[in-house]
PDB file of C-alpha atoms and ligand atoms in Angstrom:
ATOM      1  CA  MET A   1      58.655 111.991 108.426  1.00 87.00           C
ATOM      2  CA  PRO A   2      62.392 112.719 108.082  1.00 94.00           C
ATOM      3  CA  ARG A   3      64.443 109.686 107.167  1.00 98.00           C
ATOM      4  CA  LEU A   4      68.011 109.137 108.285  1.00 98.00           C
ATOM      5  CA  VAL A   5      70.799 106.716 107.553  1.00 98.00           C
ATOM      6  CA  MET A   6      73.309 106.508 110.402  1.00 98.00           C
ATOM      7  CA  LYS A   7      76.637 104.748 109.758  1.00 98.00           C
ATOM      8  CA  PHE A   8      78.934 103.600 112.554  1.00 98.00           C
ATOM      9  CA  GLY A   9      82.536 102.647 111.795  1.00 98.00           C
ATOM     10  CA  GLY A  10      84.686 100.030 113.477  1.00 98.00           C
ATOM     11  CA  THR A  11      85.970 102.084 116.408  1.00 98.00           C
ATOM     12  CA  SER A  12      82.394 103.202 117.125  1.00 98.00           C
ATOM     13  CA  VAL A  13      81.368  99.559 117.675  1.00 98.00           C
ATOM     14  CA  ALA A  14      84.718  98.348 119.033  1.00 98.00           C
ATOM     15  CA  ASP A  15      83.268  96.729 122.156  1.00 98.00           C
ATOM     16  CA  ILE A  16      79.965  96.083 123.897  1.00 98.00           C
ATOM     17  CA  ALA A  17      80.017  99.393 125.811  1.00 98.00           C
ATOM     18  CA  ARG A  18      80.465 101.332 122.578  1.00 98.00           C
ATOM     19  CA  ILE A  19      77.715  99.345 120.888  1.00 98.00           C
ATOM     20  CA  HIS A  20      75.374 100.367 123.706  1.00 98.00           C
ATOM     21  CA  ASN A  21      76.489 103.975 123.218  1.00 98.00           C
ATOM     22  CA  VAL A  22      75.716 103.708 119.501  1.00 98.00           C
ATOM     23  CA  ALA A  23      72.279 102.367 120.393  1.00 98.00           C
ATOM     24  CA  ARG A  24      71.678 105.554 122.397  1.00 98.00           C
ATOM     25  CA  HIS A  25      72.575 107.695 119.366  1.00 98.00           C
ATOM     26  CA  VAL A  26      70.026 105.733 117.349  1.00 98.00           C
ATOM     27  CA  LYS A  27      67.413 106.015 120.089  1.00 98.00           C
ATOM     28  CA  ARG A  28      67.802 109.802 120.134  1.00 98.00           C
ATOM     29  CA  GLU A  29      66.842 109.981 116.465  1.00 98.00           C
ATOM     30  CA  VAL A  30      64.019 107.449 116.759  1.00 98.00           C
ATOM     31  CA  ASP A  31      62.608 109.359 119.749  1.00 97.00           C
ATOM     32  CA  ALA A  32      62.715 112.538 117.663  1.00 97.00           C
ATOM     33  CA  GLY A  33      60.302 110.844 115.257  1.00 96.00           C
ATOM     34  CA  HIS A  34      62.694 109.977 112.454  1.00 97.00           C
ATOM     35  CA  GLU A  35      62.714 106.834 110.350  1.00 98.00           C
ATOM     36  CA  VAL A  36      66.146 105.305 110.796  1.00 98.00           C
ATOM     37  CA  ALA A  37      68.304 102.796 108.968  1.00 98.00           C
ATOM     38  CA  VAL A  38      71.760 102.030 110.341  1.00 98.00           C
ATOM     39  CA  ALA A  39      74.805 100.817 108.425  1.00 99.00           C
ATOM     40  CA  VAL A  40      77.412  99.170 110.571  1.00 98.00           C
ATOM     41  CA  SER A  41      81.063  98.149 110.199  1.00 98.00           C
ATOM     42  CA  ALA A  42      82.804  95.213 111.816  1.00 98.00           C
ATOM     43  CA  MET A  43      84.179  95.788 115.330  1.00 98.00           C
ATOM     44  CA  ALA A  44      87.581  97.527 115.194  1.00 98.00           C
ATOM     45  CA  GLY A  45      90.388  95.171 114.198  1.00 98.00           C
ATOM     46  CA  LYS A  46      88.020  92.386 113.175  1.00 98.00           C
ATOM     47  CA  THR A  47      88.359  92.803 109.418  1.00 98.00           C
ATOM     48  CA  ASN A  48      92.161  92.918 109.687  1.00 98.00           C
ATOM     49  CA  GLU A  49      92.053  89.698 111.677  1.00 98.00           C
ATOM     50  CA  LEU A  50      89.826  88.017 109.080  1.00 97.00           C
ATOM     51  CA  VAL A  51      92.000  89.224 106.183  1.00 96.00           C
ATOM     52  CA  ALA A  52      95.068  87.817 107.961  1.00 95.00           C
ATOM     53  CA  LEU A  53      93.336  84.444 108.429  1.00 95.00           C
ATOM     54  CA  ALA A  54      92.422  84.316 104.740  1.00 93.00           C
ATOM     55  CA  ARG A  55      96.003  85.157 103.793  1.00 90.00           C
ATOM     56  CA  GLU A  56      97.321  82.287 105.878  1.00 89.00           C
ATOM     57  CA  MET A  57      95.542  79.852 103.604  1.00 88.00           C
ATOM     58  CA  PRO A  58      97.379  78.272 100.674  1.00 83.00           C
ATOM     59  CA  ARG A  59      97.025  80.001  97.322  1.00 73.00           C
ATOM     60  CA  ALA A  60      94.993  78.310  94.609  1.00 63.00           C
ATOM     61  CA  THR A  61      97.051  75.989  92.478  1.00 60.00           C
ATOM     62  CA  VAL A  62      94.944  76.465  89.354  1.00 55.00           C
ATOM     63  CA  ALA A  63      97.060  77.920  86.609  1.00 54.00           C
ATOM     64  CA  SER A  64      94.621  80.732  85.903  1.00 56.00           C
ATOM     65  CA  SER A  65      94.947  82.270  89.351  1.00 58.00           C
ATOM     66  CA  PRO A  66      97.918  82.724  91.632  1.00 57.00           C
ATOM     67  CA  PHE A  67      95.566  84.145  94.301  1.00 67.00           C
ATOM     68  CA  PHE A  68      93.170  82.636  96.747  1.00 78.00           C
ATOM     69  CA  ASP A  69      89.552  82.310  95.690  1.00 91.00           C
ATOM     70  CA  ALA A  70      88.178  85.849  96.022  1.00 94.00           C
ATOM     71  CA  ARG A  71      84.648  84.524  96.582  1.00 96.00           C
ATOM     72  CA  GLU A  72      85.820  82.645  99.669  1.00 95.00           C
ATOM     73  CA  TYR A  73      87.847  85.676 100.778  1.00 96.00           C
ATOM     74  CA  ASP A  74      84.569  87.620 100.679  1.00 97.00           C
ATOM     75  CA  ALA A  75      82.715  84.915 102.611  1.00 97.00           C
ATOM     76  CA  ILE A  76      85.365  85.170 105.308  1.00 97.00           C
ATOM     77  CA  VAL A  77      85.845  88.927 105.626  1.00 98.00           C
ATOM     78  CA  ALA A  78      82.138  89.811 105.363  1.00 98.00           C
ATOM     79  CA  SER A  79      81.461  87.963 108.623  1.00 98.00           C
ATOM     80  CA  GLY A  80      82.687  90.826 110.821  1.00 98.00           C
ATOM     81  CA  GLU A  81      79.770  93.028 109.820  1.00 98.00           C
ATOM     82  CA  GLN A  82      77.316  90.176 110.383  1.00 98.00           C
ATOM     83  CA  VAL A  83      78.370  89.952 114.033  1.00 98.00           C
ATOM     84  CA  ALA A  84      78.276  93.713 114.595  1.00 98.00           C
ATOM     85  CA  SER A  85      74.807  94.065 113.054  1.00 98.00           C
ATOM     86  CA  GLY A  86      73.353  91.355 115.272  1.00 98.00           C
ATOM     87  CA  LEU A  87      74.925  92.835 118.410  1.00 99.00           C
ATOM     88  CA  LEU A  88      73.636  96.318 117.617  1.00 99.00           C
ATOM     89  CA  ALA A  89      70.129  95.033 116.869  1.00 99.00           C
ATOM     90  CA  ILE A  90      70.086  93.348 120.284  1.00 98.00           C
ATOM     91  CA  ALA A  91      71.425  96.495 121.999  1.00 98.00           C
ATOM     92  CA  LEU A  92      68.587  98.489 120.389  1.00 98.00           C
ATOM     93  CA  GLN A  93      65.977  95.939 121.405  1.00 98.00           C
ATOM     94  CA  SER A  94      67.297  96.095 124.975  1.00 98.00           C
ATOM     95  CA  ILE A  95      66.368  99.785 125.177  1.00 98.00           C
ATOM     96  CA  GLY A  96      62.921  99.280 123.752  1.00 98.00           C
ATOM     97  CA  ILE A  97      63.552  99.904 120.068  1.00 98.00           C
ATOM     98  CA  ASP A  98      62.116  97.608 117.440  1.00 98.00           C
ATOM     99  CA  ALA A  99      65.165  96.656 115.364  1.00 98.00           C
ATOM    100  CA  ARG A 100      66.436  93.855 113.175  1.00 98.00           C
ATOM    101  CA  SER A 101      69.677  93.104 111.371  1.00 98.00           C
ATOM    102  CA  TRP A 102      69.923  92.775 107.592  1.00 98.00           C
ATOM    103  CA  GLN A 103      72.777  91.103 105.758  1.00 98.00           C
ATOM    104  CA  GLY A 104      73.568  92.517 102.326  1.00 98.00           C
ATOM    105  CA  TRP A 105      72.099  89.464 100.572  1.00 98.00           C
ATOM    106  CA  GLN A 106      68.848  89.691 102.498  1.00 98.00           C
ATOM    107  CA  ILE A 107      67.925  93.152 101.183  1.00 98.00           C
ATOM    108  CA  PRO A 108      69.473  92.552  98.623  1.00 98.00           C
ATOM    109  CA  ILE A 109      72.264  95.010  97.936  1.00 98.00           C
ATOM    110  CA  ARG A 110      73.246  93.933  94.427  1.00 98.00           C
ATOM    111  CA  THR A 111      76.842  94.365  93.346  1.00 98.00           C
ATOM    112  CA  ASP A 112      78.937  93.520  90.325  1.00 98.00           C
ATOM    113  CA  ASN A 113      81.146  90.434  90.196  1.00 97.00           C
ATOM    114  CA  ALA A 114      84.401  92.096  91.276  1.00 97.00           C
ATOM    115  CA  HIS A 115      84.819  90.080  94.469  1.00 97.00           C
ATOM    116  CA  GLY A 116      86.927  91.927  97.012  1.00 96.00           C
ATOM    117  CA  ALA A 117      86.344  95.301  95.348  1.00 97.00           C
ATOM    118  CA  ALA A 118      82.745  95.098  94.218  1.00 98.00           C
ATOM    119  CA  ARG A 119      80.609  98.062  93.197  1.00 98.00           C
ATOM    120  CA  ILE A 120      77.022  98.449  94.290  1.00 98.00           C
ATOM    121  CA  LEU A 121      74.662  98.277  91.312  1.00 98.00           C
ATOM    122  CA  GLU A 122      71.254  98.362  92.926  1.00 98.00           C
ATOM    123  CA  ILE A 123      69.525  98.253  96.293  1.00 98.00           C
ATOM    124  CA  ASP A 124      65.941  97.123  96.723  1.00 96.00           C
ATOM    125  CA  GLY A 125      64.897  99.305  99.644  1.00 97.00           C
ATOM    126  CA  SER A 126      61.187  98.499  99.498  1.00 97.00           C
ATOM    127  CA  GLU A 127      60.929  96.146 102.467  1.00 98.00           C
ATOM    128  CA  ILE A 128      63.122  98.343 104.662  1.00 98.00           C
ATOM    129  CA  ILE A 129      61.026 101.401 103.766  1.00 98.00           C
ATOM    130  CA  ARG A 130      57.857  99.499 104.593  1.00 98.00           C
ATOM    131  CA  ARG A 131      59.208  98.444 107.966  1.00 98.00           C
ATOM    132  CA  MET A 132      60.604 101.877 108.768  1.00 97.00           C
ATOM    133  CA  GLY A 133      57.058 103.129 108.288  1.00 96.00           C
ATOM    134  CA  LEU A 134      56.031 100.720 111.047  1.00 97.00           C
ATOM    135  CA  GLY A 135      58.737 102.067 113.335  1.00 97.00           C
ATOM    136  CA  GLN A 136      61.343  99.352 112.862  1.00 98.00           C
ATOM    137  CA  VAL A 137      65.029 100.240 112.660  1.00 98.00           C
ATOM    138  CA  ALA A 138      67.024  98.378 110.001  1.00 98.00           C
ATOM    139  CA  VAL A 139      70.578  97.531 111.057  1.00 99.00           C
ATOM    140  CA  VAL A 140      72.327  96.821 107.774  1.00 98.00           C
ATOM    141  CA  THR A 141      75.754  95.244 107.384  1.00 98.00           C
ATOM    142  CA  GLY A 142      78.118  97.614 105.649  1.00 98.00           C
ATOM    143  CA  PHE A 143      80.876  96.476 103.280  1.00 98.00           C
ATOM    144  CA  GLN A 144      78.933  93.636 101.652  1.00 98.00           C
ATOM    145  CA  GLY A 145      76.361  92.768  99.032  1.00 98.00           C
ATOM    146  CA  LEU A 146      75.217  90.019  96.706  1.00 98.00           C
ATOM    147  CA  ALA A 147      77.079  89.462  93.433  1.00 98.00           C
ATOM    148  CA  PRO A 148      75.466  88.169  90.197  1.00 98.00           C
ATOM    149  CA  ASP A 149      76.954  84.728  90.956  1.00 97.00           C
ATOM    150  CA  ASN A 150      74.622  84.717  93.987  1.00 98.00           C
ATOM    151  CA  ARG A 151      77.542  84.888  96.410  1.00 98.00           C
ATOM    152  CA  ILE A 152      78.568  87.456  99.008  1.00 98.00           C
ATOM    153  CA  ALA A 153      80.756  90.232  97.641  1.00 98.00           C
ATOM    154  CA  THR A 154      82.683  92.841  99.615  1.00 98.00           C
ATOM    155  CA  LEU A 155      83.281  96.413  98.536  1.00 98.00           C
ATOM    156  CA  GLY A 156      86.948  96.918  99.402  1.00 97.00           C
ATOM    157  CA  ARG A 157      88.413  98.259 102.646  1.00 97.00           C
ATOM    158  CA  GLY A 158      86.512 101.136 104.169  1.00 97.00           C
ATOM    159  CA  GLY A 159      83.483 100.099 102.115  1.00 98.00           C
ATOM    160  CA  SER A 160      80.873 100.628 104.816  1.00 98.00           C
ATOM    161  CA  ASP A 161      80.882 104.350 104.043  1.00 98.00           C
ATOM    162  CA  THR A 162      79.807 103.462 100.517  1.00 98.00           C
ATOM    163  CA  SER A 163      77.139 101.069 101.796  1.00 98.00           C
ATOM    164  CA  ALA A 164      75.717 103.862 103.952  1.00 98.00           C
ATOM    165  CA  VAL A 165      75.570 106.464 101.183  1.00 98.00           C
ATOM    166  CA  ALA A 166      74.120 103.952  98.697  1.00 98.00           C
ATOM    167  CA  LEU A 167      71.504 102.993 101.255  1.00 98.00           C
ATOM    168  CA  ALA A 168      70.663 106.646 101.860  1.00 98.00           C
ATOM    169  CA  ALA A 169      70.187 107.151  98.117  1.00 98.00           C
ATOM    170  CA  ALA A 170      68.056 104.005  97.771  1.00 98.00           C
ATOM    171  CA  LEU A 171      65.885 104.866 100.778  1.00 98.00           C
ATOM    172  CA  LYS A 172      65.636 108.520  99.691  1.00 98.00           C
ATOM    173  CA  ALA A 173      66.937 109.542 103.100  1.00 98.00           C
ATOM    174  CA  ASP A 174      67.093 113.225 104.001  1.00 96.00           C
ATOM    175  CA  ARG A 175      70.550 112.778 105.441  1.00 96.00           C
ATOM    176  CA  CYS A 176      73.386 110.280 105.828  1.00 98.00           C
ATOM    177  CA  ASP A 177      75.359 110.639 109.047  1.00 98.00           C
ATOM    178  CA  ILE A 178      78.771 108.989 109.074  1.00 98.00           C
ATOM    179  CA  TYR A 179      79.698 108.519 112.730  1.00 98.00           C
ATOM    180  CA  THR A 180      83.373 107.922 113.347  1.00 98.00           C
ATOM    181  CA  ASP A 181      86.173 108.497 115.877  1.00 97.00           C
ATOM    182  CA  VAL A 182      86.777 112.142 114.913  1.00 97.00           C
ATOM    183  CA  ASP A 183      84.231 114.930 115.136  1.00 97.00           C
ATOM    184  CA  GLY A 184      84.327 115.927 111.478  1.00 97.00           C
ATOM    185  CA  VAL A 185      86.516 116.434 108.431  1.00 97.00           C
ATOM    186  CA  TYR A 186      89.668 118.422 109.152  1.00 97.00           C
ATOM    187  CA  THR A 187      91.992 120.388 106.897  1.00 95.00           C
ATOM    188  CA  THR A 188      94.332 117.405 107.251  1.00 94.00           C
ATOM    189  CA  ASP A 189      94.390 114.209 109.350  1.00 95.00           C
ATOM    190  CA  PRO A 190      93.998 115.526 112.934  1.00 95.00           C
ATOM    191  CA  ARG A 191      95.848 112.489 114.301  1.00 94.00           C
ATOM    192  CA  ILE A 192      98.936 113.486 112.340  1.00 95.00           C
ATOM    193  CA  GLU A 193      98.670 117.276 112.467  1.00 93.00           C
ATOM    194  CA  PRO A 194      97.358 118.680 115.765  1.00 93.00           C
ATOM    195  CA  LYS A 195      96.937 122.121 114.222  1.00 95.00           C
ATOM    196  CA  ALA A 196      94.421 120.788 111.692  1.00 96.00           C
ATOM    197  CA  ARG A 197      91.168 122.743 111.682  1.00 96.00           C
ATOM    198  CA  ARG A 198      87.723 121.243 111.517  1.00 97.00           C
ATOM    199  CA  LEU A 199      85.633 122.251 108.519  1.00 97.00           C
ATOM    200  CA  SER A 200      81.954 122.967 109.016  1.00 96.00           C
ATOM    201  CA  LYS A 201      81.253 122.309 105.318  1.00 97.00           C
ATOM    202  CA  ILE A 202      83.168 120.900 102.386  1.00 97.00           C
ATOM    203  CA  SER A 203      81.993 120.430  98.795  1.00 96.00           C
ATOM    204  CA  PHE A 204      81.624 116.979  97.264  1.00 96.00           C
ATOM    205  CA  GLU A 205      84.373 117.818  94.781  1.00 96.00           C
ATOM    206  CA  GLU A 206      86.877 118.873  97.431  1.00 96.00           C
ATOM    207  CA  MET A 207      86.042 115.914  99.642  1.00 97.00           C
ATOM    208  CA  LEU A 208      86.528 113.638  96.658  1.00 97.00           C
ATOM    209  CA  GLU A 209      89.939 115.117  96.101  1.00 96.00           C
ATOM    210  CA  MET A 210      90.929 114.686  99.749  1.00 95.00           C
ATOM    211  CA  ALA A 211      89.632 111.108  99.863  1.00 95.00           C
ATOM    212  CA  SER A 212      91.420 110.234  96.605  1.00 94.00           C
ATOM    213  CA  GLN A 213      94.635 111.543  98.069  1.00 93.00           C
ATOM    214  CA  GLY A 214      94.350 109.254 101.038  1.00 90.00           C
ATOM    215  CA  ALA A 215      92.172 110.927 103.698  1.00 92.00           C
ATOM    216  CA  LYS A 216      90.581 107.694 104.848  1.00 93.00           C
ATOM    217  CA  VAL A 217      87.831 109.435 106.802  1.00 96.00           C
ATOM    218  CA  LEU A 218      85.536 108.576 103.857  1.00 97.00           C
ATOM    219  CA  GLN A 219      85.997 105.897 101.208  1.00 97.00           C
ATOM    220  CA  VAL A 220      86.418 107.527  97.777  1.00 97.00           C
ATOM    221  CA  ARG A 221      83.458 105.715  96.277  1.00 97.00           C
ATOM    222  CA  SER A 222      81.149 106.914  99.027  1.00 98.00           C
ATOM    223  CA  VAL A 223      81.933 110.511  98.116  1.00 98.00           C
ATOM    224  CA  GLU A 224      81.384 109.795  94.405  1.00 97.00           C
ATOM    225  CA  LEU A 225      78.007 108.272  95.209  1.00 97.00           C
ATOM    226  CA  ALA A 226      77.009 111.136  97.500  1.00 98.00           C
ATOM    227  CA  MET A 227      77.919 113.585  94.751  1.00 97.00           C
ATOM    228  CA  VAL A 228      75.995 111.755  92.018  1.00 97.00           C
ATOM    229  CA  HIS A 229      72.895 111.171  94.134  1.00 97.00           C
ATOM    230  CA  LYS A 230      73.151 114.469  96.026  1.00 96.00           C
ATOM    231  CA  VAL A 231      73.067 112.790  99.419  1.00 97.00           C
ATOM    232  CA  ARG A 232      73.545 115.293 102.240  1.00 96.00           C
ATOM    233  CA  THR A 233      76.293 113.619 104.221  1.00 97.00           C
ATOM    234  CA  PHE A 234      77.602 114.582 107.651  1.00 98.00           C
ATOM    235  CA  VAL A 235      80.796 113.300 109.250  1.00 98.00           C
ATOM    236  CA  ARG A 236      80.447 113.388 113.026  1.00 98.00           C
ATOM    237  CA  SER A 237      81.645 111.705 116.214  1.00 98.00           C
ATOM    238  CA  SER A 238      80.030 108.705 117.879  1.00 98.00           C
ATOM    239  CA  PHE A 239      82.128 109.264 120.998  1.00 97.00           C
ATOM    240  CA  GLU A 240      80.210 112.268 122.223  1.00 94.00           C
ATOM    241  CA  ASP A 241      77.404 111.880 124.730  1.00 94.00           C
ATOM    242  CA  PRO A 242      74.384 110.979 122.586  1.00 96.00           C
ATOM    243  CA  ASP A 243      72.208 113.309 124.643  1.00 94.00           C
ATOM    244  CA  ALA A 244      74.557 116.318 124.780  1.00 94.00           C
ATOM    245  CA  PRO A 245      72.935 119.593 123.693  1.00 94.00           C
ATOM    246  CA  GLY A 246      72.738 120.034 119.931  1.00 94.00           C
ATOM    247  CA  MET A 247      73.381 116.367 119.095  1.00 94.00           C
ATOM    248  CA  GLY A 248      69.848 115.964 117.788  1.00 94.00           C
ATOM    249  CA  ASP A 249      69.744 119.251 115.855  1.00 93.00           C
ATOM    250  CA  PHE A 250      68.254 118.088 112.543  1.00 89.00           C
ATOM    251  CA  ASP A 251      69.366 120.926 110.267  1.00 86.00           C
ATOM    252  CA  ASN A 252      72.682 121.663 111.911  1.00 90.00           C
ATOM    253  CA  PRO A 253      74.143 118.640 113.657  1.00 93.00           C
ATOM    254  CA  PRO A 254      77.684 118.911 115.017  1.00 95.00           C
ATOM    255  CA  GLY A 255      80.249 117.768 112.447  1.00 96.00           C
ATOM    256  CA  THR A 256      81.123 118.466 108.824  1.00 98.00           C
ATOM    257  CA  LEU A 257      78.532 118.697 106.086  1.00 97.00           C
ATOM    258  CA  ILE A 258      79.580 117.416 102.654  1.00 97.00           C
ATOM    259  CA  CYS A 259      77.406 119.225 100.177  1.00 94.00           C
ATOM    260  CA  ASP A 260      77.042 121.030  96.872  1.00 92.00           C
ATOM    261  CA  GLU A 261      79.455 123.878  96.231  1.00 89.00           C
ATOM    262  CA  GLU A 262      76.585 126.387  96.105  1.00 87.00           C
ATOM    263  CA  GLU A 263      75.779 125.682  99.735  1.00 85.00           C
ATOM    264  CA  ILE A 264      79.206 126.855 100.812  1.00 84.00           C
ATOM    265  CA  VAL A 265      78.967 130.578 101.222  1.00 67.00           C
ATOM    266  CA  GLU A 266      82.475 131.378 102.286  1.00 59.00           C
ATOM    267  CA  GLN A 267      84.793 129.894  99.661  1.00 60.00           C
ATOM    268  CA  GLN A 268      88.286 129.036 100.757  1.00 61.00           C
ATOM    269  CA  VAL A 269      91.258 128.930  98.451  1.00 59.00           C
ATOM    270  CA  VAL A 270      92.822 125.796  99.970  1.00 65.00           C
ATOM    271  CA  THR A 271      90.427 123.519 101.826  1.00 69.00           C
ATOM    272  CA  GLY A 272      92.728 120.779 103.013  1.00 70.00           C
ATOM    273  CA  ILE A 273      95.801 118.647 102.593  1.00 68.00           C
ATOM    274  CA  ALA A 274      95.761 114.846 102.560  1.00 74.00           C
TER     275      ALA A 274
HETATM  276  P1  ADP B 301      85.748 104.378 110.689  1.00 62.34           P
HETATM  277  O1  ADP B 301      86.245 103.138 111.336  1.00 62.34           O
HETATM  278  O2  ADP B 301      84.745 105.099 111.510  1.00 62.34           O
HETATM  279  O3  ADP B 301      85.316 104.158 109.275  1.00 62.34           O
HETATM  280  P2  ADP B 301      88.280 105.428 109.754  1.00 62.34           P
HETATM  281  O4  ADP B 301      89.441 105.031 110.589  1.00 62.34           O
HETATM  282  O5  ADP B 301      88.065 104.708 108.472  1.00 62.34           O
HETATM  283  O6  ADP B 301      86.984 105.382 110.665  1.00 62.34           O
HETATM  284  O7  ADP B 301      88.362 106.997 109.412  1.00 62.34           O
HETATM  285  C1  ADP B 301      88.520 107.937 110.459  1.00 62.34           C
HETATM  286  C2  ADP B 301      89.956 108.383 110.531  1.00 62.34           C
HETATM  287  O8  ADP B 301      90.281 109.126 109.356  1.00 62.34           O
HETATM  288  C3  ADP B 301      90.279 109.336 111.651  1.00 62.34           C
HETATM  289  O9  ADP B 301      90.578 108.652 112.844  1.00 62.34           O
HETATM  290  C4  ADP B 301      91.450 110.122 111.106  1.00 62.34           C
HETATM  291  O10 ADP B 301      92.694 109.690 111.642  1.00 62.34           O
HETATM  292  C5  ADP B 301      91.469 109.818 109.620  1.00 62.34           C
HETATM  293  N1  ADP B 301      91.542 111.003 108.776  1.00 62.34           N
HETATM  294  C6  ADP B 301      92.385 111.147 107.708  1.00 62.34           C
HETATM  295  N2  ADP B 301      92.248 112.341 107.147  1.00 62.34           N
HETATM  296  C7  ADP B 301      91.304 113.014 107.848  1.00 62.34           C
HETATM  297  C8  ADP B 301      90.724 114.316 107.745  1.00 62.34           C
HETATM  298  N3  ADP B 301      91.098 115.177 106.799  1.00 62.34           N
HETATM  299  N4  ADP B 301      89.766 114.668 108.642  1.00 62.34           N
HETATM  300  C9  ADP B 301      89.376 113.790 109.597  1.00 62.34           C
HETATM  301  N5  ADP B 301      89.888 112.545 109.747  1.00 62.34           N
HETATM  302  C10 ADP B 301      90.845 112.150 108.893  1.00 62.34           C
HETATM  303  N1  LIG B 302      85.083  96.490 108.040  1.00 62.34           N
HETATM  304  C1  LIG B 302      85.545  96.926 106.728  1.00 62.34           C
HETATM  305  C2  LIG B 302      86.982  97.398 106.810  1.00 62.34           C
HETATM  306  O1  LIG B 302      87.573  97.377 107.881  1.00 62.34           O
HETATM  307  C3  LIG B 302      84.670  97.977 106.133  1.00 62.34           C
HETATM  308  C4  LIG B 302      84.613  99.280 106.886  1.00 62.34           C
HETATM  309  O2  LIG B 302      84.930  99.327 108.079  1.00 62.34           O
HETATM  310  O3  LIG B 302      84.226 100.297 106.288  1.00 62.34           O
HETATM  311  O4  LIG B 302      87.544  97.753 105.813  1.00 62.34           O
HETATM  312 MG1   MG B 303      86.389 103.948 107.503  1.00 62.34          MG
END
């Protein structure tokens, strides 16, 4: 049975109506007979709000650190994803889909100790795989994991993309769909340059270059992970009608495929500008 990881970014879950819309995207794939795990970001603006709250707090006075305690920063900012995952699980249940939320520590998604900018080291996907086999959808919090000190760690801003790709690799998913507020990867940011063209495919290497130069459509580390683990990754829009024609096309969904160079038949000299 094909296995999918679907990731929804902040604007895709910005309010209750959009969360219900996301649930319909998930339902489409479940109804098509796929095993589905979802990675979810905090509702739009939430992480910024939490970061601002943390920054309002006094800095640590210990001589060794002029900064606030990064472990508490992580405890604060990781909460946005916790809320979004619970809301989406309920939205799925309300349309008849067996779903449950998973916090990073519950899986666990193990990270290193670099609080605030942690790297994922390992994901134990066994229980999620078992439950997917029984038809349950896992709604996993993006952006967070469990550090060796047994405390919540976050992956750095935009980190839910990385959570999704890492999850896809751990679950041996056939595809990782990154749903966002644009309908694919463009030659340059379409919000800045209206003449930007949408790419149907882009190689891991070129996407890495664009992301490193600031195209925030994908976090750099997510592209690195997709490249290393050869995760077929699509960037696509959550704003389209979930049941519009072609949305459920398994081999050719609407959006941009990030893939191996060999898969790109028509090579372009310049792919994009970030
Ligand atoms: P999400 O909340 O879904 O993670 P982000 O805001 O992190 O979404 O990323 C999507 C945004 O990336 C788009 O709204 C777009 O403005 C921006 N972006 C920058 N460069 C590109 C590009 N080359 N192609 C598409 N989007 C881009
Ligand atoms: N919510 C986190 C952020 O805003 C992670 C993400 O959205 O990818 O950075
Ligand atoms: Mg993002």
